[in-house]
Amino acid sequence: MMQIVKSVGVRKSFGAFEALRGIDLEIDCGEVLCIVGPSGSGKSTFLRCINQLEAIDAGALWVNGELVGYRRSGRKLFELSEREIARQRLATGMVFQRFNLFPHKTALENVIEGPVQVLRTERRQAEAIATELLARVGLAHKRGAYPIELSGGQQQRVAIARALAMKPALMLFDEPTSALDPELVGDVLSVMRDLARTGMTMIVVTHELGFAREVANRVLFMDHGLVVEAGSPEQVLGRPTQARTRDFISAVLS
Amino acid sequence: MGGGRDDLADDLSEFEHVRRKHIGRYVSAALIVALASWVTMAFAHGRIEWAFVGQYVAVRTIIMGLGNTVLMTALAMLIGIAIGVTVAIMRLSSNPVVNLAAAGYVWFFRGTPVLLQLLLWFNLALVFPHLGIPGLVEVPTVEVMTPFLAALLGLGINQGAYTSEVVRAGLLSVDQGQYEAAKAIGMPRLLALRRIILPQAMRVIVPPIGNEVIGMVKLTSLASVIQFPEMVYSAENIYYANNRVIELLIVAGIWYVVVVTVLSILQGRIERYFARGAGASGAMSRAGASR
Ligand SMILES: Nc1ncnc2c1ncn2[C@@H]1O[C@H](COP(=O)(O)OP(=O)(O)OP(=O)(O)O)[C@@H](O)[C@H]1O
Ligand SMILES: [Mg+2]
């Protein structure tokens, strides 16, 4: 299967406010897609719809070959149970802007929590995998540290390891470096760069245009709940065709 | 201003330091010592036979009463916490029926005195002479509703209403991002609550629950009115026979203080355990422990 995400006319409202006003998008396996756009344009909302932290109001969304949130039978769509939604979420890993590590668990415990409790992996095996993942994000020596004892950049790298431990088909990043001090951004981006090199499919909401230019296969510019422009990084970031994209890029770069 | 400048220029390292006088401390200490000795004198000269206190402090009936008080406290709190956690989760449910049922329970049991609830349970036979499934198993209520069971149900179910509010506040204190992170690694709601949310809520829940356990130790004394042989009932039984009312009440009081003291020490330990990994308050209790 080549396509991992397919979004057709996805809409989402909060009360009277329309955060997504019809998103059409297809993402291939192995692709790294960066989403940029001004604050409030619906970037986070779209990511949260993909892993069902929000339910969509209209349109349809397929992730990893499954219709998101519904089961199709005849000409009817049946809402999935909470348990089935939890199962569908296993296809995606999510990295949050504010890390959201479990503060009462050490780095290692954070990483093995999902495999042991959800996937029912044997604890010894889960620890072996977690140790390897922590080494991959450069934090093997911090396995016993609680989140409060880690810097923001270290916490975010543990969060990436925690998401990867579930062996997702798709990784979602929601502004993973926005809450970090400038000198810590580089470590997190280099972990993400390595991850992209392994062929992981990634959707990254980011204001790091340099990262997008270097790592993304495709860049998508969103504004007011719509995709304004999409294409190669050179095209969208270098030669944008839409005035709104140009304004945004010059605002970020200045 | 000018004087300050002169001071800055001087070398003060050779000066003698004169400590501030804490007159308030001496005065309050003197007052408290006076008051304490007056109370002690009063009791020493009052009509209390201290020898009897010593004689009765460890008799079989009293120790049995102590055991029943501790047992009832533990069991009633276990029921209270089990109900409290369940009801708190029900109250945060999106299902309106579940939600309303939970709110109704809290409303009813907080709305009536626990003494009245104890009497109601104990006299349940007046309402339902038989318990069980009609036609299948039926037993006379008076045989089932012993003082022990009536006390357990009365205290435990009443406690659940209070504990549920404490647990609910604890659950609400956990950052929304924690629910989302748990969901994002594929946890269903109840697993997320058990593994991620409740352990963090414990930091907020444990101090008031500790308080309630200590309250329960003394609340069990109400069960003496339905003839459950806890501490007060046992003391009463003895003084009905020998008329040493005050001496036996003092014996009971001593044991309550002992139990509460032990529990207070345990409470501190448990609080430190649940504060692990938790920022400022964790650091605070660690610092407190090292002092
Ligand atoms: N739970 C919610 N309730 C109400 N409004 C919401 C909610 N979540 C998002 N919104 C609104 O939807 C719009 C899109 O929000 P979203 O978080 O997707 O923006 P964003 O593009 O991620 O912005 P940012 O760059 O600031 O993170 C915003 O106007 C926001 O106020
Ligand atoms: Mg956002």
PDB file of N, CA and C in Angstrom, chain A residues 48 51-54 82-83 86-87 89-90 92-94 96 98-105 110 113-114 117-118 120 146-149 162-163 166, chain B residues 174-191 194-200 273-281 283 286:
ATOM      1  N   ARG A  48      -4.484  16.433  14.921  1.00  0.00           N
ATOM      2  CA  ARG A  48      -5.284  15.795  15.969  1.00  0.00           C
ATOM      3  C   ARG A  48      -6.455  15.016  15.392  1.00  0.00           C
ATOM      4  N   ASN A  51      -5.035  11.460  14.312  1.00  0.00           N
ATOM      5  CA  ASN A  51      -4.971  10.403  15.340  1.00  0.00           C
ATOM      6  C   ASN A  51      -6.166  10.444  16.296  1.00  0.00           C
ATOM      7  N   GLN A  52      -7.229  11.093  15.864  1.00  0.00           N
ATOM      8  CA  GLN A  52      -8.529  11.040  16.553  1.00  0.00           C
ATOM      9  C   GLN A  52      -8.522  11.614  17.957  1.00  0.00           C
ATOM     10  N   LEU A  53      -7.643  12.566  18.204  1.00  0.00           N
ATOM     11  CA  LEU A  53      -7.815  13.335  19.440  1.00  0.00           C
ATOM     12  C   LEU A  53      -8.988  14.288  19.241  1.00  0.00           C
ATOM     13  N   GLU A  54      -9.317  14.578  17.965  1.00  0.00           N
ATOM     14  CA  GLU A  54     -10.553  15.283  17.618  1.00  0.00           C
ATOM     15  C   GLU A  54     -11.297  14.423  16.602  1.00  0.00           C
ATOM     16  N   GLU A  82     -14.829   3.041  21.608  1.00  0.00           N
ATOM     17  CA  GLU A  82     -13.613   3.659  22.133  1.00  0.00           C
ATOM     18  C   GLU A  82     -12.410   2.730  21.994  1.00  0.00           C
ATOM     19  N   ARG A  83     -12.654   1.442  22.198  1.00  0.00           N
ATOM     20  CA  ARG A  83     -11.575   0.462  22.120  1.00  0.00           C
ATOM     21  C   ARG A  83     -11.017   0.349  20.694  1.00  0.00           C
ATOM     22  N   ALA A  86      -8.949   3.327  19.949  1.00  0.00           N
ATOM     23  CA  ALA A  86      -7.624   3.174  20.569  1.00  0.00           C
ATOM     24  C   ALA A  86      -6.743   2.277  19.697  1.00  0.00           C
ATOM     25  N   ARG A  87      -7.337   1.234  19.119  1.00  0.00           N
ATOM     26  CA  ARG A  87      -6.566   0.337  18.248  1.00  0.00           C
ATOM     27  C   ARG A  87      -6.115   1.076  16.984  1.00  0.00           C
ATOM     28  N   ARG A  89      -5.494   4.155  16.669  1.00  0.00           N
ATOM     29  CA  ARG A  89      -4.441   5.123  17.006  1.00  0.00           C
ATOM     30  C   ARG A  89      -3.051   4.505  16.981  1.00  0.00           C
ATOM     31  N   LEU A  90      -2.980   3.169  17.102  1.00  0.00           N
ATOM     32  CA  LEU A  90      -1.666   2.524  17.119  1.00  0.00           C
ATOM     33  C   LEU A  90      -0.909   2.743  15.821  1.00  0.00           C
ATOM     34  N   THR A  92      -0.458   5.518  14.426  1.00  0.00           N
ATOM     35  CA  THR A  92       0.239   6.805  14.459  1.00  0.00           C
ATOM     36  C   THR A  92       0.948   7.023  15.791  1.00  0.00           C
ATOM     37  N   GLY A  93       2.086   7.683  15.712  1.00  0.00           N
ATOM     38  CA  GLY A  93       2.756   8.140  16.927  1.00  0.00           C
ATOM     39  C   GLY A  93       2.666   9.651  16.945  1.00  0.00           C
ATOM     40  N   MET A  94       2.535  10.231  18.154  1.00  0.00           N
ATOM     41  CA  MET A  94       2.373  11.690  18.193  1.00  0.00           C
ATOM     42  C   MET A  94       3.398  12.302  19.143  1.00  0.00           C
ATOM     43  N   PHE A  96       4.195  15.930  20.973  1.00  0.00           N
ATOM     44  CA  PHE A  96       3.487  17.167  21.285  1.00  0.00           C
ATOM     45  C   PHE A  96       4.454  18.337  21.480  1.00  0.00           C
ATOM     46  N   ARG A  98       4.371  20.413  23.918  1.00  0.00           N
ATOM     47  CA  ARG A  98       4.783  20.488  25.330  1.00  0.00           C
ATOM     48  C   ARG A  98       5.187  19.127  25.888  1.00  0.00           C
ATOM     49  N   PHE A  99       5.727  18.268  25.053  1.00  0.00           N
ATOM     50  CA  PHE A  99       6.322  16.957  25.412  1.00  0.00           C
ATOM     51  C   PHE A  99       5.314  15.977  26.009  1.00  0.00           C
ATOM     52  N   ASN A 100       4.617  16.426  27.094  1.00  0.00           N
ATOM     53  CA  ASN A 100       3.656  15.559  27.773  1.00  0.00           C
ATOM     54  C   ASN A 100       4.226  14.209  28.184  1.00  0.00           C
ATOM     55  N   LEU A 101       5.456  14.215  28.672  1.00  0.00           N
ATOM     56  CA  LEU A 101       5.978  12.967  29.255  1.00  0.00           C
ATOM     57  C   LEU A 101       5.198  12.689  30.539  1.00  0.00           C
ATOM     58  N   PHE A 102       5.161  11.411  30.944  1.00  0.00           N
ATOM     59  CA  PHE A 102       4.493  11.069  32.196  1.00  0.00           C
ATOM     60  C   PHE A 102       5.445  11.405  33.341  1.00  0.00           C
ATOM     61  N   PRO A 103       5.117  12.412  34.160  1.00  0.00           N
ATOM     62  CA  PRO A 103       6.099  12.927  35.121  1.00  0.00           C
ATOM     63  C   PRO A 103       6.429  11.950  36.248  1.00  0.00           C
ATOM     64  N   HIS A 104       5.539  10.970  36.493  1.00  0.00           N
ATOM     65  CA  HIS A 104       5.782  10.031  37.592  1.00  0.00           C
ATOM     66  C   HIS A 104       6.558   8.812  37.124  1.00  0.00           C
ATOM     67  N   LYS A 105       7.025   8.837  35.886  1.00  0.00           N
ATOM     68  CA  LYS A 105       7.775   7.697  35.362  1.00  0.00           C
ATOM     69  C   LYS A 105       9.121   8.171  34.829  1.00  0.00           C
ATOM     70  N   ASN A 110       8.688   5.681  30.756  1.00  0.00           N
ATOM     71  CA  ASN A 110       7.866   6.365  29.774  1.00  0.00           C
ATOM     72  C   ASN A 110       7.848   5.603  28.462  1.00  0.00           C
ATOM     73  N   GLU A 113       6.025   2.061  28.673  1.00  0.00           N
ATOM     74  CA  GLU A 113       4.631   2.039  29.130  1.00  0.00           C
ATOM     75  C   GLU A 113       3.669   1.522  28.053  1.00  0.00           C
ATOM     76  N   GLY A 114       3.763   2.086  26.856  1.00  0.00           N
ATOM     77  CA  GLY A 114       2.869   1.662  25.775  1.00  0.00           C
ATOM     78  C   GLY A 114       3.094   0.212  25.373  1.00  0.00           C
ATOM     79  N   GLN A 117       1.886  -2.080  28.439  1.00  0.00           N
ATOM     80  CA  GLN A 117       0.478  -2.006  28.835  1.00  0.00           C
ATOM     81  C   GLN A 117      -0.479  -2.181  27.669  1.00  0.00           C
ATOM     82  N   VAL A 118      -0.098  -1.698  26.498  1.00  0.00           N
ATOM     83  CA  VAL A 118      -1.036  -1.722  25.371  1.00  0.00           C
ATOM     84  C   VAL A 118      -0.732  -2.883  24.419  1.00  0.00           C
ATOM     85  N   ARG A 120       1.211  -5.388  25.143  1.00  0.00           N
ATOM     86  CA  ARG A 120       1.448  -6.597  25.942  1.00  0.00           C
ATOM     87  C   ARG A 120       2.789  -7.259  25.603  1.00  0.00           C
ATOM     88  N   TYR A 146      13.889  11.133  35.889  1.00  0.00           N
ATOM     89  CA  TYR A 146      12.504  11.576  35.777  1.00  0.00           C
ATOM     90  C   TYR A 146      12.456  12.795  34.857  1.00  0.00           C
ATOM     91  N   PRO A 147      11.313  13.022  34.180  1.00  0.00           N
ATOM     92  CA  PRO A 147      11.211  14.148  33.249  1.00  0.00           C
ATOM     93  C   PRO A 147      11.685  15.475  33.840  1.00  0.00           C
ATOM     94  N   ILE A 148      11.375  15.699  35.120  1.00  0.00           N
ATOM     95  CA  ILE A 148      11.736  16.988  35.709  1.00  0.00           C
ATOM     96  C   ILE A 148      13.248  17.174  35.779  1.00  0.00           C
ATOM     97  N   GLU A 149      13.971  16.051  35.726  1.00  0.00           N
ATOM     98  CA  GLU A 149      15.435  16.126  35.785  1.00  0.00           C
ATOM     99  C   GLU A 149      16.064  16.275  34.398  1.00  0.00           C
ATOM    100  N   ARG A 162       9.374   7.429  22.987  1.00  0.00           N
ATOM    101  CA  ARG A 162       8.131   6.831  23.492  1.00  0.00           C
ATOM    102  C   ARG A 162       7.159   6.552  22.345  1.00  0.00           C
ATOM    103  N   ALA A 163       7.060   7.503  21.408  1.00  0.00           N
ATOM    104  CA  ALA A 163       6.156   7.302  20.273  1.00  0.00           C
ATOM    105  C   ALA A 163       6.670   6.181  19.365  1.00  0.00           C
ATOM    106  N   MET A 166       6.045   2.307  19.954  1.00  0.00           N
ATOM    107  CA  MET A 166       4.799   1.657  19.553  1.00  0.00           C
ATOM    108  C   MET A 166       4.849   1.191  18.101  1.00  0.00           C
TER     109      MET A 166
ATOM    110  N   VAL B 174      -4.952  16.935  37.033  1.00  0.00           N
ATOM    111  CA  VAL B 174      -3.935  16.430  36.104  1.00  0.00           C
ATOM    112  C   VAL B 174      -4.089  17.124  34.751  1.00  0.00           C
ATOM    113  N   ASP B 175      -2.971  17.541  34.200  1.00  0.00           N
ATOM    114  CA  ASP B 175      -2.945  18.275  32.940  1.00  0.00           C
ATOM    115  C   ASP B 175      -3.621  17.496  31.808  1.00  0.00           C
ATOM    116  N   GLN B 176      -4.416  18.200  31.021  1.00  0.00           N
ATOM    117  CA  GLN B 176      -5.109  17.605  29.876  1.00  0.00           C
ATOM    118  C   GLN B 176      -4.133  16.898  28.925  1.00  0.00           C
ATOM    119  N   GLY B 177      -2.938  17.454  28.805  1.00  0.00           N
ATOM    120  CA  GLY B 177      -1.930  16.866  27.925  1.00  0.00           C
ATOM    121  C   GLY B 177      -1.573  15.434  28.313  1.00  0.00           C
ATOM    122  N   GLN B 178      -1.747  15.070  29.585  1.00  0.00           N
ATOM    123  CA  GLN B 178      -1.462  13.711  30.032  1.00  0.00           C
ATOM    124  C   GLN B 178      -2.487  12.726  29.488  1.00  0.00           C
ATOM    125  N   TYR B 179      -3.760  13.133  29.455  1.00  0.00           N
ATOM    126  CA  TYR B 179      -4.796  12.285  28.857  1.00  0.00           C
ATOM    127  C   TYR B 179      -4.467  12.060  27.381  1.00  0.00           C
ATOM    128  N   GLU B 180      -4.043  13.150  26.710  1.00  0.00           N
ATOM    129  CA  GLU B 180      -3.788  13.051  25.272  1.00  0.00           C
ATOM    130  C   GLU B 180      -2.569  12.189  24.986  1.00  0.00           C
ATOM    131  N   ALA B 181      -1.523  12.328  25.812  1.00  0.00           N
ATOM    132  CA  ALA B 181      -0.327  11.517  25.608  1.00  0.00           C
ATOM    133  C   ALA B 181      -0.660  10.043  25.828  1.00  0.00           C
ATOM    134  N   ALA B 182      -1.515   9.754  26.809  1.00  0.00           N
ATOM    135  CA  ALA B 182      -1.902   8.364  27.066  1.00  0.00           C
ATOM    136  C   ALA B 182      -2.712   7.808  25.892  1.00  0.00           C
ATOM    137  N   LYS B 183      -3.643   8.610  25.398  1.00  0.00           N
ATOM    138  CA  LYS B 183      -4.425   8.185  24.229  1.00  0.00           C
ATOM    139  C   LYS B 183      -3.506   7.955  23.035  1.00  0.00           C
ATOM    140  N   ALA B 184      -2.528   8.846  22.876  1.00  0.00           N
ATOM    141  CA  ALA B 184      -1.666   8.787  21.697  1.00  0.00           C
ATOM    142  C   ALA B 184      -0.825   7.514  21.661  1.00  0.00           C
ATOM    143  N   ILE B 185      -0.578   6.879  22.829  1.00  0.00           N
ATOM    144  CA  ILE B 185       0.106   5.590  22.764  1.00  0.00           C
ATOM    145  C   ILE B 185      -0.905   4.447  22.814  1.00  0.00           C
ATOM    146  N   GLY B 186      -2.155   4.753  22.456  1.00  0.00           N
ATOM    147  CA  GLY B 186      -3.148   3.707  22.237  1.00  0.00           C
ATOM    148  C   GLY B 186      -3.855   3.217  23.478  1.00  0.00           C
ATOM    149  N   MET B 187      -3.803   3.988  24.583  1.00  0.00           N
ATOM    150  CA  MET B 187      -4.473   3.519  25.799  1.00  0.00           C
ATOM    151  C   MET B 187      -5.963   3.836  25.755  1.00  0.00           C
ATOM    152  N   PRO B 188      -6.807   2.842  26.051  1.00  0.00           N
ATOM    153  CA  PRO B 188      -8.224   3.132  26.251  1.00  0.00           C
ATOM    154  C   PRO B 188      -8.394   3.905  27.563  1.00  0.00           C
ATOM    155  N   ARG B 189      -9.569   4.523  27.713  1.00  0.00           N
ATOM    156  CA  ARG B 189      -9.810   5.460  28.812  1.00  0.00           C
ATOM    157  C   ARG B 189      -9.481   4.904  30.203  1.00  0.00           C
ATOM    158  N   LEU B 190      -9.979   3.696  30.487  1.00  0.00           N
ATOM    159  CA  LEU B 190      -9.800   3.190  31.846  1.00  0.00           C
ATOM    160  C   LEU B 190      -8.342   2.849  32.141  1.00  0.00           C
ATOM    161  N   LEU B 191      -7.646   2.324  31.124  1.00  0.00           N
ATOM    162  CA  LEU B 191      -6.223   2.022  31.304  1.00  0.00           C
ATOM    163  C   LEU B 191      -5.446   3.320  31.528  1.00  0.00           C
ATOM    164  N   ARG B 194      -6.011   4.478  35.051  1.00  0.00           N
ATOM    165  CA  ARG B 194      -5.338   3.665  36.061  1.00  0.00           C
ATOM    166  C   ARG B 194      -3.825   3.866  36.054  1.00  0.00           C
ATOM    167  N   ARG B 195      -3.231   3.915  34.847  1.00  0.00           N
ATOM    168  CA  ARG B 195      -1.779   3.919  34.753  1.00  0.00           C
ATOM    169  C   ARG B 195      -1.183   5.330  34.784  1.00  0.00           C
ATOM    170  N   ILE B 196      -1.896   6.287  34.190  1.00  0.00           N
ATOM    171  CA  ILE B 196      -1.298   7.612  33.983  1.00  0.00           C
ATOM    172  C   ILE B 196      -1.953   8.683  34.860  1.00  0.00           C
ATOM    173  N   ILE B 197      -3.264   8.747  34.859  1.00  0.00           N
ATOM    174  CA  ILE B 197      -3.935   9.880  35.498  1.00  0.00           C
ATOM    175  C   ILE B 197      -4.013   9.700  37.022  1.00  0.00           C
ATOM    176  N   LEU B 198      -4.538   8.544  37.467  1.00  0.00           N
ATOM    177  CA  LEU B 198      -4.685   8.351  38.921  1.00  0.00           C
ATOM    178  C   LEU B 198      -3.367   8.476  39.691  1.00  0.00           C
ATOM    179  N   PRO B 199      -2.281   7.839  39.208  1.00  0.00           N
ATOM    180  CA  PRO B 199      -1.032   7.973  39.975  1.00  0.00           C
ATOM    181  C   PRO B 199      -0.600   9.431  40.149  1.00  0.00           C
ATOM    182  N   GLN B 200      -0.883  10.265  39.143  1.00  0.00           N
ATOM    183  CA  GLN B 200      -0.525  11.677  39.279  1.00  0.00           C
ATOM    184  C   GLN B 200      -1.513  12.408  40.166  1.00  0.00           C
ATOM    185  N   TYR B 273       6.077   9.231  48.721  1.00  0.00           N
ATOM    186  CA  TYR B 273       6.129   8.258  47.629  1.00  0.00           C
ATOM    187  C   TYR B 273       5.421   8.804  46.393  1.00  0.00           C
ATOM    188  N   PHE B 274       4.231   9.376  46.588  1.00  0.00           N
ATOM    189  CA  PHE B 274       3.471   9.830  45.427  1.00  0.00           C
ATOM    190  C   PHE B 274       3.963  11.161  44.887  1.00  0.00           C
ATOM    191  N   ALA B 275       4.868  11.813  45.588  1.00  0.00           N
ATOM    192  CA  ALA B 275       5.394  13.087  45.089  1.00  0.00           C
ATOM    193  C   ALA B 275       6.556  12.865  44.137  1.00  0.00           C
ATOM    194  N   ARG B 276       6.945  11.594  43.899  1.00  0.00           N
ATOM    195  CA  ARG B 276       8.135  11.358  43.075  1.00  0.00           C
ATOM    196  C   ARG B 276       7.928  11.895  41.667  1.00  0.00           C
ATOM    197  N   GLY B 277       8.963  12.531  41.144  1.00  0.00           N
ATOM    198  CA  GLY B 277       8.897  13.071  39.791  1.00  0.00           C
ATOM    199  C   GLY B 277       8.057  14.319  39.670  1.00  0.00           C
ATOM    200  N   ALA B 278       7.516  14.799  40.799  1.00  0.00           N
ATOM    201  CA  ALA B 278       6.637  15.962  40.717  1.00  0.00           C
ATOM    202  C   ALA B 278       7.331  17.194  41.254  1.00  0.00           C
ATOM    203  N   GLY B 279       7.708  18.048  40.351  1.00  0.00           N
ATOM    204  CA  GLY B 279       8.342  19.340  40.587  1.00  0.00           C
ATOM    205  C   GLY B 279       8.490  19.830  42.006  1.00  0.00           C
ATOM    206  N   ALA B 280       7.978  21.027  42.245  1.00  0.00           N
ATOM    207  CA  ALA B 280       8.263  21.760  43.463  1.00  0.00           C
ATOM    208  C   ALA B 280       7.850  21.009  44.725  1.00  0.00           C
ATOM    209  N   SER B 281       6.619  20.459  44.735  1.00  0.00           N
ATOM    210  CA  SER B 281       6.147  19.860  45.977  1.00  0.00           C
ATOM    211  C   SER B 281       6.952  18.604  46.310  1.00  0.00           C
ATOM    212  N   ALA B 283      10.148  18.221  45.595  1.00  0.00           N
ATOM    213  CA  ALA B 283      11.406  18.723  46.146  1.00  0.00           C
ATOM    214  C   ALA B 283      11.199  19.194  47.581  1.00  0.00           C
ATOM    215  N   ARG B 286      11.017  16.282  49.916  1.00  0.00           N
ATOM    216  CA  ARG B 286      12.340  15.675  50.067  1.00  0.00           C
ATOM    217  C   ARG B 286      13.186  16.504  51.025  1.00  0.00           C
TER     218      ARG B 286
END
